[in-house]
């Protein structure tokens, strides 16, 4: 196992270099950027941030917090923690959702501009579609701080603070391999193809798992991050591949759906992992229905963005590079009791 891990790390370095070299201005470029730069080391991003015009914000004390629907507990954690921090720093808060609709997001940016917002915190509705909205805010002297998902252009937002999906997916993939005993058939459930995080996580999974020749991926399906789709697709996969021993999932919502389908089928000992660190996944880990998850520290990311917005408005600088990665925490039965509402308390 140690030898294969060493090999995997070596291959990871090679793959990382290859991915970075292949960056282009499409959906995968941001993903590749995240994978290639696990720390605040992007000289290009730093240069872009350094040459940005200082934005002093609108004349109000309003911070807009724009996220996907808070019916998803991860985005609710983002909105709640960002709102709490902003209020503690003396700002008025308007927390709204774009529901993953780029047109609605554009309207919300217009509202923020009309309200002369001090700053915008946004978990965006599209890596390409969001660029124009952020530029529009900047033209109105309002700085934007992006969380969770990058956009496909540097030097527009003041900060892009995201989970280290590459590190997290690799870490949970290693736990998956261990749980599988380094052998057996497995399936993969992927997120939306248009989402950069889906590509990053899938690549990181395979970078680890593909080192083990006795492990075979017999089915890859896109369940679009959705629990119901994951349930339905897992049902089909289990019927088509009766010898399957594991399912690796791009997020916890799909992992929970897969676990429900496995339980309903009556099959035993199928290893399932996810990414996110939701309370629902934690419950499945405690009950033995999931091996683990990679916690994206949504609360830390959201509060960090607000703190940097406050510092930027006061000083003209965040003191950080534009692109920043927050490492994930690997959660298994051994440490799951330390996880609650996307916060890990060591």
mmCIF file of C-alpha atoms in Angstrom:
data_model
loop_
_atom_site.group_PDB
_atom_site.id
_atom_site.type_symbol
_atom_site.label_atom_id
_atom_site.label_comp_id
_atom_site.label_asym_id
_atom_site.label_seq_id
_atom_site.Cartn_x
_atom_site.Cartn_y
_atom_site.Cartn_z
ATOM 1 C CA UNK A 1 0.000 0.000 0.000
ATOM 2 C CA UNK A 2 2.800 2.431 0.929
ATOM 3 C CA UNK A 3 4.648 1.705 -2.297
ATOM 4 C CA UNK A 4 1.520 2.276 -4.359
ATOM 5 C CA UNK A 5 0.773 5.501 -2.495
ATOM 6 C CA UNK A 6 4.275 6.717 -3.271
ATOM 7 C CA UNK A 7 3.689 5.866 -6.898
ATOM 8 C CA UNK A 8 0.370 7.660 -6.818
ATOM 9 C CA UNK A 9 1.958 10.796 -5.374
ATOM 10 C CA UNK A 10 4.630 10.704 -8.061
ATOM 11 C CA UNK A 11 2.003 10.265 -10.784
ATOM 12 C CA UNK A 12 -0.012 13.060 -9.198
ATOM 13 C CA UNK A 13 2.884 15.448 -9.653
ATOM 14 C CA UNK A 14 3.174 14.471 -13.296
ATOM 15 C CA UNK A 15 -0.564 14.762 -13.898
ATOM 16 C CA UNK A 16 -0.722 18.105 -12.127
ATOM 17 C CA UNK A 17 1.953 19.487 -14.376
ATOM 18 C CA UNK A 18 0.204 18.114 -17.434
ATOM 19 C CA UNK A 19 -3.143 19.599 -16.423
ATOM 20 C CA UNK A 20 -1.619 23.010 -15.708
ATOM 21 C CA UNK A 21 0.138 23.029 -19.040
ATOM 22 C CA UNK A 22 -3.152 22.258 -20.761
ATOM 23 C CA UNK A 23 -5.108 25.189 -19.274
ATOM 24 C CA UNK A 24 -7.389 27.053 -21.645
ATOM 25 C CA UNK A 25 -10.286 29.453 -21.370
ATOM 26 C CA UNK A 26 -13.015 26.902 -20.936
ATOM 27 C CA UNK A 27 -14.753 25.193 -18.062
ATOM 28 C CA UNK A 28 -11.833 22.960 -17.340
ATOM 29 C CA UNK A 29 -9.298 25.718 -17.029
ATOM 30 C CA UNK A 30 -10.489 26.869 -13.663
ATOM 31 C CA UNK A 31 -10.600 23.291 -12.527
ATOM 32 C CA UNK A 32 -7.086 22.738 -13.720
ATOM 33 C CA UNK A 33 -5.974 25.880 -12.006
ATOM 34 C CA UNK A 34 -7.353 24.659 -8.719
ATOM 35 C CA UNK A 35 -5.679 21.319 -9.164
ATOM 36 C CA UNK A 36 -2.355 22.770 -10.178
ATOM 37 C CA UNK A 37 -2.055 25.383 -7.455
ATOM 38 C CA UNK A 38 -2.795 23.897 -4.039
ATOM 39 C CA UNK A 39 -1.585 27.018 -2.252
ATOM 40 C CA UNK A 40 -1.678 30.757 -2.812
ATOM 41 C CA UNK A 41 1.077 30.594 -5.396
ATOM 42 C CA UNK A 42 -0.511 31.799 -8.636
ATOM 43 C CA UNK A 43 1.829 34.497 -9.838
ATOM 44 C CA UNK A 44 -0.542 35.309 -12.659
ATOM 45 C CA UNK A 45 -3.478 35.744 -10.299
ATOM 46 C CA UNK A 46 -1.310 37.735 -7.912
ATOM 47 C CA UNK A 47 -0.190 39.995 -10.707
ATOM 48 C CA UNK A 48 -3.777 40.487 -11.842
ATOM 49 C CA UNK A 49 -4.884 41.382 -8.340
ATOM 50 C CA UNK A 50 -1.979 43.765 -7.914
ATOM 51 C CA UNK A 51 -2.878 45.693 -11.068
ATOM 52 C CA UNK A 52 -6.561 46.001 -10.239
ATOM 53 C CA UNK A 53 -7.982 49.438 -9.648
ATOM 54 C CA UNK A 54 -8.914 49.897 -6.008
ATOM 55 C CA UNK A 55 -12.670 49.608 -5.564
ATOM 56 C CA UNK A 56 -13.979 51.506 -2.558
ATOM 57 C CA UNK A 57 -17.532 50.129 -2.608
ATOM 58 C CA UNK A 58 -20.873 51.857 -2.913
ATOM 59 C CA UNK A 59 -22.014 54.439 -0.406
ATOM 60 C CA UNK A 60 -24.076 52.006 1.692
ATOM 61 C CA UNK A 61 -22.970 49.586 4.391
ATOM 62 C CA UNK A 62 -24.757 46.700 2.670
ATOM 63 C CA UNK A 63 -22.967 43.469 1.883
ATOM 64 C CA UNK A 64 -24.804 41.311 -0.645
ATOM 65 C CA UNK A 65 -24.431 37.558 -0.108
ATOM 66 C CA UNK A 66 -25.474 35.695 -3.254
ATOM 67 C CA UNK A 67 -25.550 31.892 -3.165
ATOM 68 C CA UNK A 68 -27.288 28.923 -4.765
ATOM 69 C CA UNK A 69 -30.482 27.787 -3.044
ATOM 70 C CA UNK A 70 -30.161 27.466 0.720
ATOM 71 C CA UNK A 71 -32.314 24.338 0.534
ATOM 72 C CA UNK A 72 -28.893 22.730 0.125
ATOM 73 C CA UNK A 73 -27.359 22.706 3.634
ATOM 74 C CA UNK A 74 -23.894 23.534 2.285
ATOM 75 C CA UNK A 75 -25.087 26.783 0.736
ATOM 76 C CA UNK A 76 -27.176 27.562 3.799
ATOM 77 C CA UNK A 77 -23.994 27.211 5.856
ATOM 78 C CA UNK A 78 -22.262 29.636 3.493
ATOM 79 C CA UNK A 79 -25.061 32.199 3.697
ATOM 80 C CA UNK A 80 -25.543 31.901 7.450
ATOM 81 C CA UNK A 81 -21.875 32.124 8.349
ATOM 82 C CA UNK A 82 -21.186 34.982 5.937
ATOM 83 C CA UNK A 83 -24.207 36.893 7.253
ATOM 84 C CA UNK A 84 -23.196 36.395 10.875
ATOM 85 C CA UNK A 85 -19.656 37.593 10.227
ATOM 86 C CA UNK A 86 -20.772 40.610 8.183
ATOM 87 C CA UNK A 87 -23.230 41.722 10.851
ATOM 88 C CA UNK A 88 -20.552 41.289 13.522
ATOM 89 C CA UNK A 89 -18.330 43.613 11.491
ATOM 90 C CA UNK A 90 -21.055 46.256 11.389
ATOM 91 C CA UNK A 91 -22.592 45.699 7.952
ATOM 92 C CA UNK A 92 -26.189 45.400 6.867
ATOM 93 C CA UNK A 93 -26.755 42.120 5.008
ATOM 94 C CA UNK A 94 -28.892 41.172 2.043
ATOM 95 C CA UNK A 95 -28.675 37.402 1.533
ATOM 96 C CA UNK A 96 -30.299 36.172 -1.679
ATOM 97 C CA UNK A 97 -30.207 33.108 -3.940
ATOM 98 C CA UNK A 98 -29.657 32.853 -7.691
ATOM 99 C CA UNK A 99 -30.899 29.233 -7.710
ATOM 100 C CA UNK A 100 -28.109 28.384 -10.187
ATOM 101 C CA UNK A 101 -29.741 30.656 -12.763
ATOM 102 C CA UNK A 102 -27.187 32.974 -14.376
ATOM 103 C CA UNK A 103 -29.884 35.415 -15.522
ATOM 104 C CA UNK A 104 -31.293 35.682 -12.015
ATOM 105 C CA UNK A 105 -27.769 36.142 -10.707
ATOM 106 C CA UNK A 106 -27.238 39.042 -13.111
ATOM 107 C CA UNK A 107 -30.424 40.678 -11.802
ATOM 108 C CA UNK A 108 -29.190 40.265 -8.229
ATOM 109 C CA UNK A 109 -25.925 41.981 -9.137
ATOM 110 C CA UNK A 110 -28.008 44.808 -10.639
ATOM 111 C CA UNK A 111 -29.899 45.057 -7.351
ATOM 112 C CA UNK A 112 -26.639 45.255 -5.438
ATOM 113 C CA UNK A 113 -25.426 48.029 -7.724
ATOM 114 C CA UNK A 114 -28.720 49.918 -7.328
ATOM 115 C CA UNK A 115 -28.398 49.574 -3.540
ATOM 116 C CA UNK A 116 -24.829 50.929 -3.764
ATOM 117 C CA UNK A 117 -23.565 47.834 -1.942
ATOM 118 C CA UNK A 118 -20.244 48.000 -0.153
ATOM 119 C CA UNK A 119 -19.263 44.560 -1.450
ATOM 120 C CA UNK A 120 -20.645 41.339 -2.918
ATOM 121 C CA UNK A 121 -19.929 37.828 -1.643
ATOM 122 C CA UNK A 122 -20.971 35.275 -4.280
ATOM 123 C CA UNK A 123 -21.018 31.512 -4.805
ATOM 124 C CA UNK A 124 -21.566 31.885 -8.508
ATOM 125 C CA UNK A 125 -23.957 30.407 -11.060
ATOM 126 C CA UNK A 126 -21.457 29.682 -13.799
ATOM 127 C CA UNK A 127 -17.726 29.951 -14.433
ATOM 128 C CA UNK A 128 -18.221 31.816 -17.711
ATOM 129 C CA UNK A 129 -21.622 33.426 -17.141
ATOM 130 C CA UNK A 130 -20.517 35.203 -13.958
ATOM 131 C CA UNK A 131 -17.588 37.107 -15.447
ATOM 132 C CA UNK A 132 -19.764 39.862 -16.924
ATOM 133 C CA UNK A 133 -21.717 40.334 -13.685
ATOM 134 C CA UNK A 134 -18.539 40.726 -11.641
ATOM 135 C CA UNK A 135 -17.145 43.190 -14.202
ATOM 136 C CA UNK A 136 -20.372 45.186 -14.040
ATOM 137 C CA UNK A 137 -20.086 45.429 -10.258
ATOM 138 C CA UNK A 138 -16.452 46.501 -10.548
ATOM 139 C CA UNK A 139 -17.431 49.205 -13.041
ATOM 140 C CA UNK A 140 -19.826 50.449 -10.356
ATOM 141 C CA UNK A 141 -16.906 50.537 -7.867
ATOM 142 C CA UNK A 142 -18.200 47.484 -5.975
ATOM 143 C CA UNK A 143 -15.695 44.675 -5.205
ATOM 144 C CA UNK A 144 -16.766 41.034 -5.517
ATOM 145 C CA UNK A 145 -15.409 38.155 -3.463
ATOM 146 C CA UNK A 146 -16.167 34.716 -4.928
ATOM 147 C CA UNK A 147 -16.522 31.617 -2.774
ATOM 148 C CA UNK A 148 -16.762 27.866 -3.462
ATOM 149 C CA UNK A 149 -16.550 28.121 -7.268
ATOM 150 C CA UNK A 150 -14.079 29.950 -9.486
ATOM 151 C CA UNK A 151 -14.805 31.920 -12.632
ATOM 152 C CA UNK A 152 -12.834 31.592 -15.836
ATOM 153 C CA UNK A 153 -11.072 34.932 -15.636
ATOM 154 C CA UNK A 154 -8.548 36.390 -13.212
ATOM 155 C CA UNK A 155 -8.235 40.045 -12.284
ATOM 156 C CA UNK A 156 -11.988 40.697 -12.178
ATOM 157 C CA UNK A 157 -12.981 39.561 -8.681
ATOM 158 C CA UNK A 158 -10.883 40.705 -5.746
ATOM 159 C CA UNK A 159 -10.697 37.180 -4.354
ATOM 160 C CA UNK A 160 -11.673 33.657 -5.391
ATOM 161 C CA UNK A 161 -11.700 31.502 -2.263
ATOM 162 C CA UNK A 162 -12.539 27.853 -2.890
ATOM 163 C CA UNK A 163 -12.169 24.455 -1.279
ATOM 164 C CA UNK A 164 -9.146 22.464 -2.350
ATOM 165 C CA UNK A 165 -11.263 19.965 -4.267
ATOM 166 C CA UNK A 166 -8.222 18.272 -5.723
ATOM 167 C CA UNK A 167 -6.660 17.582 -2.322
ATOM 168 C CA UNK A 168 -9.977 16.555 -0.788
ATOM 169 C CA UNK A 169 -10.991 14.185 -3.574
ATOM 170 C CA UNK A 170 -7.580 12.519 -3.562
ATOM 171 C CA UNK A 171 -7.717 12.092 0.194
ATOM 172 C CA UNK A 172 -11.126 10.446 0.227
ATOM 173 C CA UNK A 173 -10.173 8.307 -2.789
ATOM 174 C CA UNK A 174 -7.335 6.858 -0.720
ATOM 175 C CA UNK A 175 -9.834 5.922 1.995
ATOM 176 C CA UNK A 176 -12.043 4.365 -0.680
ATOM 177 C CA UNK A 177 -9.172 2.218 -1.942
ATOM 178 C CA UNK A 178 -8.375 1.062 1.576
ATOM 179 C CA UNK A 179 -12.017 0.179 2.273
ATOM 180 C CA UNK A 180 -12.214 -1.764 -1.008
ATOM 181 C CA UNK A 181 -9.111 -3.774 -0.090
ATOM 182 C CA UNK A 182 -7.441 -2.397 -3.242
ATOM 183 C CA UNK A 183 -9.587 -4.554 -5.528
ATOM 184 C CA UNK A 184 -13.070 -5.005 -6.981
ATOM 185 C CA UNK A 185 -15.598 -3.413 -9.313
ATOM 186 C CA UNK A 186 -16.899 0.050 -8.550
ATOM 187 C CA UNK A 187 -19.002 2.806 -10.119
ATOM 188 C CA UNK A 188 -18.699 6.587 -10.171
ATOM 189 C CA UNK A 189 -21.470 9.183 -9.861
ATOM 190 C CA UNK A 190 -20.374 12.567 -11.215
ATOM 191 C CA UNK A 191 -21.744 16.079 -10.742
ATOM 192 C CA UNK A 192 -22.868 18.476 -13.465
ATOM 193 C CA UNK A 193 -20.515 18.408 -16.429
ATOM 194 C CA UNK A 194 -20.673 22.226 -16.627
ATOM 195 C CA UNK A 195 -19.396 22.594 -13.058
ATOM 196 C CA UNK A 196 -15.633 22.887 -12.710
ATOM 197 C CA UNK A 197 -15.673 21.054 -9.393
ATOM 198 C CA UNK A 198 -17.141 17.935 -11.026
ATOM 199 C CA UNK A 199 -14.152 17.607 -13.334
ATOM 200 C CA UNK A 200 -11.576 18.326 -10.634
ATOM 201 C CA UNK A 201 -13.000 15.735 -8.260
ATOM 202 C CA UNK A 202 -13.377 13.032 -10.896
ATOM 203 C CA UNK A 203 -9.816 13.539 -12.105
ATOM 204 C CA UNK A 204 -8.475 13.386 -8.558
ATOM 205 C CA UNK A 205 -10.458 10.205 -7.800
ATOM 206 C CA UNK A 206 -9.009 8.440 -10.806
ATOM 207 C CA UNK A 207 -5.519 9.739 -10.214
ATOM 208 C CA UNK A 208 -5.516 7.659 -7.032
ATOM 209 C CA UNK A 209 -7.769 4.696 -7.858
ATOM 210 C CA UNK A 210 -6.373 4.007 -11.334
ATOM 211 C CA UNK A 211 -3.036 3.102 -9.746
ATOM 212 C CA UNK A 212 -4.640 -0.109 -8.501
ATOM 213 C CA UNK A 213 -4.938 -2.560 -11.370
ATOM 214 C CA UNK A 214 -7.288 -4.851 -9.456
ATOM 215 C CA UNK A 215 -9.866 -2.061 -9.155
ATOM 216 C CA UNK A 216 -12.174 -1.635 -12.145
ATOM 217 C CA UNK A 217 -14.597 1.209 -12.822
ATOM 218 C CA UNK A 218 -17.509 -0.545 -14.545
ATOM 219 C CA UNK A 219 -19.895 2.410 -14.810
ATOM 220 C CA UNK A 220 -19.713 6.211 -14.777
ATOM 221 C CA UNK A 221 -22.946 8.192 -14.613
ATOM 222 C CA UNK A 222 -23.747 11.867 -14.194
ATOM 223 C CA UNK A 223 -26.322 12.397 -11.446
ATOM 224 C CA UNK A 224 -26.003 16.206 -11.596
ATOM 225 C CA UNK A 225 -25.311 16.558 -7.857
ATOM 226 C CA UNK A 226 -28.909 15.385 -7.155
ATOM 227 C CA UNK A 227 -29.961 12.818 -4.554
ATOM 228 C CA UNK A 228 -32.963 11.488 -6.459
ATOM 229 C CA UNK A 229 -30.984 11.046 -9.663
ATOM 230 C CA UNK A 230 -28.237 9.292 -7.692
ATOM 231 C CA UNK A 231 -30.785 6.925 -6.175
ATOM 232 C CA UNK A 232 -32.293 6.064 -9.553
ATOM 233 C CA UNK A 233 -28.955 5.624 -11.295
ATOM 234 C CA UNK A 234 -27.570 3.501 -8.472
ATOM 235 C CA UNK A 235 -30.578 1.212 -8.716
ATOM 236 C CA UNK A 236 -29.824 0.668 -12.397
ATOM 237 C CA UNK A 237 -26.109 0.232 -11.810
ATOM 238 C CA UNK A 238 -26.691 -2.399 -9.124
ATOM 239 C CA UNK A 239 -28.912 -4.362 -11.516
ATOM 240 C CA UNK A 240 -26.438 -4.090 -14.403
ATOM 241 C CA UNK A 241 -23.379 -4.903 -12.305
ATOM 242 C CA UNK A 242 -24.295 -7.343 -9.542
ATOM 243 C CA UNK A 243 -20.659 -7.771 -8.463
ATOM 244 C CA UNK A 244 -20.096 -4.106 -7.730
ATOM 245 C CA UNK A 245 -18.325 -3.456 -4.406
ATOM 246 C CA UNK A 246 -18.108 0.325 -4.229
ATOM 247 C CA UNK A 247 -19.450 3.689 -5.431
ATOM 248 C CA UNK A 248 -17.408 6.876 -5.484
ATOM 249 C CA UNK A 249 -19.530 10.051 -5.596
ATOM 250 C CA UNK A 250 -18.692 13.637 -6.503
ATOM 251 C CA UNK A 251 -20.716 15.030 -3.617
ATOM 252 C CA UNK A 252 -22.483 13.920 -0.458
ATOM 253 C CA UNK A 253 -25.960 14.492 -1.815
ATOM 254 C CA UNK A 254 -25.356 11.846 -4.470
ATOM 255 C CA UNK A 255 -23.578 9.595 -1.947
ATOM 256 C CA UNK A 256 -26.597 9.703 0.369
ATOM 257 C CA UNK A 257 -28.856 8.853 -2.580
ATOM 258 C CA UNK A 258 -26.585 5.966 -3.539
ATOM 259 C CA UNK A 259 -26.545 4.688 0.055
ATOM 260 C CA UNK A 260 -30.353 4.719 0.117
ATOM 261 C CA UNK A 261 -30.519 2.720 -3.112
ATOM 262 C CA UNK A 262 -27.996 0.188 -1.818
ATOM 263 C CA UNK A 263 -29.950 -0.221 1.403
ATOM 264 C CA UNK A 264 -33.191 -0.663 -0.521
ATOM 265 C CA UNK A 265 -31.582 -3.327 -2.716
ATOM 266 C CA UNK A 266 -30.641 -5.392 0.300
ATOM 267 C CA UNK A 267 -27.008 -5.560 -0.788
ATOM 268 C CA UNK A 268 -24.381 -5.532 1.954
ATOM 269 C CA UNK A 269 -20.913 -4.109 2.333
ATOM 270 C CA UNK A 270 -20.830 -1.741 -0.655
ATOM 271 C CA UNK A 271 -18.301 1.002 0.043
ATOM 272 C CA UNK A 272 -19.482 4.578 -0.666
ATOM 273 C CA UNK A 273 -17.625 7.870 -0.388
ATOM 274 C CA UNK A 274 -18.625 11.460 -1.107
ATOM 275 C CA UNK A 275 -17.393 15.034 -0.931
ATOM 276 C CA UNK A 276 -18.844 17.953 1.077
ATOM 277 C CA UNK A 277 -19.022 16.962 4.752
ATOM 278 C CA UNK A 278 -22.756 17.311 5.239
ATOM 279 C CA UNK A 279 -24.567 16.239 8.394
ATOM 280 C CA UNK A 280 -26.534 13.756 6.280
ATOM 281 C CA UNK A 281 -23.298 12.118 5.152
ATOM 282 C CA UNK A 282 -22.010 12.138 8.725
ATOM 283 C CA UNK A 283 -25.092 10.203 9.809
ATOM 284 C CA UNK A 284 -24.495 7.642 7.042
ATOM 285 C CA UNK A 285 -20.853 7.263 8.084
ATOM 286 C CA UNK A 286 -21.868 6.700 11.705
ATOM 287 C CA UNK A 287 -24.372 4.040 10.654
ATOM 288 C CA UNK A 288 -21.807 2.280 8.452
ATOM 289 C CA UNK A 289 -23.541 3.042 5.138
ATOM 290 C CA UNK A 290 -20.712 5.310 3.939
ATOM 291 C CA UNK A 291 -16.941 5.029 4.329
ATOM 292 C CA UNK A 292 -16.286 8.751 4.463
ATOM 293 C CA UNK A 293 -16.393 12.191 2.909
ATOM 294 C CA UNK A 294 -14.091 15.135 2.236
ATOM 295 C CA UNK A 295 -15.287 18.120 4.219
ATOM 296 C CA UNK A 296 -15.353 21.348 2.269
ATOM 297 C CA UNK A 297 -15.052 23.979 4.945
ATOM 298 C CA UNK A 298 -17.947 26.129 3.742
ATOM 299 C CA UNK A 299 -18.169 28.051 7.005
ATOM 300 C CA UNK A 300 -14.456 28.890 6.971
ATOM 301 C CA UNK A 301 -14.560 29.893 3.298
ATOM 302 C CA UNK A 302 -17.574 32.168 3.796
ATOM 303 C CA UNK A 303 -16.270 33.943 6.881
ATOM 304 C CA UNK A 304 -12.834 34.315 5.291
ATOM 305 C CA UNK A 305 -14.413 36.079 2.308
ATOM 306 C CA UNK A 306 -16.274 38.532 4.525
ATOM 307 C CA UNK A 307 -13.169 39.245 6.591
ATOM 308 C CA UNK A 308 -11.193 39.925 3.426
ATOM 309 C CA UNK A 309 -13.973 42.147 2.069
ATOM 310 C CA UNK A 310 -13.881 44.199 5.252
ATOM 311 C CA UNK A 311 -10.098 44.469 5.144
ATOM 312 C CA UNK A 312 -10.115 45.385 1.463
ATOM 313 C CA UNK A 313 -12.706 48.125 1.943
ATOM 314 C CA UNK A 314 -10.657 49.588 4.790
ATOM 315 C CA UNK A 315 -7.154 49.236 3.351
ATOM 316 C CA UNK A 316 -7.432 48.571 -0.374
ATOM 317 C CA UNK A 317 -5.838 45.135 -0.050
ATOM 318 C CA UNK A 318 -6.735 41.686 1.248
ATOM 319 C CA UNK A 319 -3.070 40.873 1.777
ATOM 320 C CA UNK A 320 -3.674 37.668 -0.197
ATOM 321 C CA UNK A 321 -3.489 36.462 -3.782
ATOM 322 C CA UNK A 322 -6.728 36.492 -5.714
ATOM 323 C CA UNK A 323 -7.000 32.687 -5.904
ATOM 324 C CA UNK A 324 -6.952 30.975 -2.547
ATOM 325 C CA UNK A 325 -7.548 27.323 -1.662
ATOM 326 C CA UNK A 326 -8.865 26.080 1.677
ATOM 327 C CA UNK A 327 -7.893 22.450 2.354
ATOM 328 C CA UNK A 328 -10.587 19.841 2.904
ATOM 329 C CA UNK A 329 -10.703 17.595 5.985
ATOM 330 C CA UNK A 330 -11.028 13.857 5.404
ATOM 331 C CA UNK A 331 -13.866 12.462 7.494
ATOM 332 C CA UNK A 332 -14.270 8.766 8.398
ATOM 333 C CA UNK A 333 -15.840 6.879 11.289
ATOM 334 C CA UNK A 334 -12.709 7.698 13.306
ATOM 335 C CA UNK A 335 -13.321 11.454 13.407
ATOM 336 C CA UNK A 336 -16.907 11.956 12.259
ATOM 337 C CA UNK A 337 -18.010 12.970 15.752
ATOM 338 C CA UNK A 338 -15.991 16.168 15.340
ATOM 339 C CA UNK A 339 -18.078 17.284 12.352
ATOM 340 C CA UNK A 340 -21.223 19.372 12.712
ATOM 341 C CA UNK A 341 -22.899 21.682 10.173
ATOM 342 C CA UNK A 342 -19.779 21.829 7.958
ATOM 343 C CA UNK A 343 -17.593 22.807 10.899
ATOM 344 C CA UNK A 344 -14.812 20.477 12.055
ATOM 345 C CA UNK A 345 -13.752 20.958 15.657
ATOM 346 C CA UNK A 346 -10.446 19.242 16.306
#
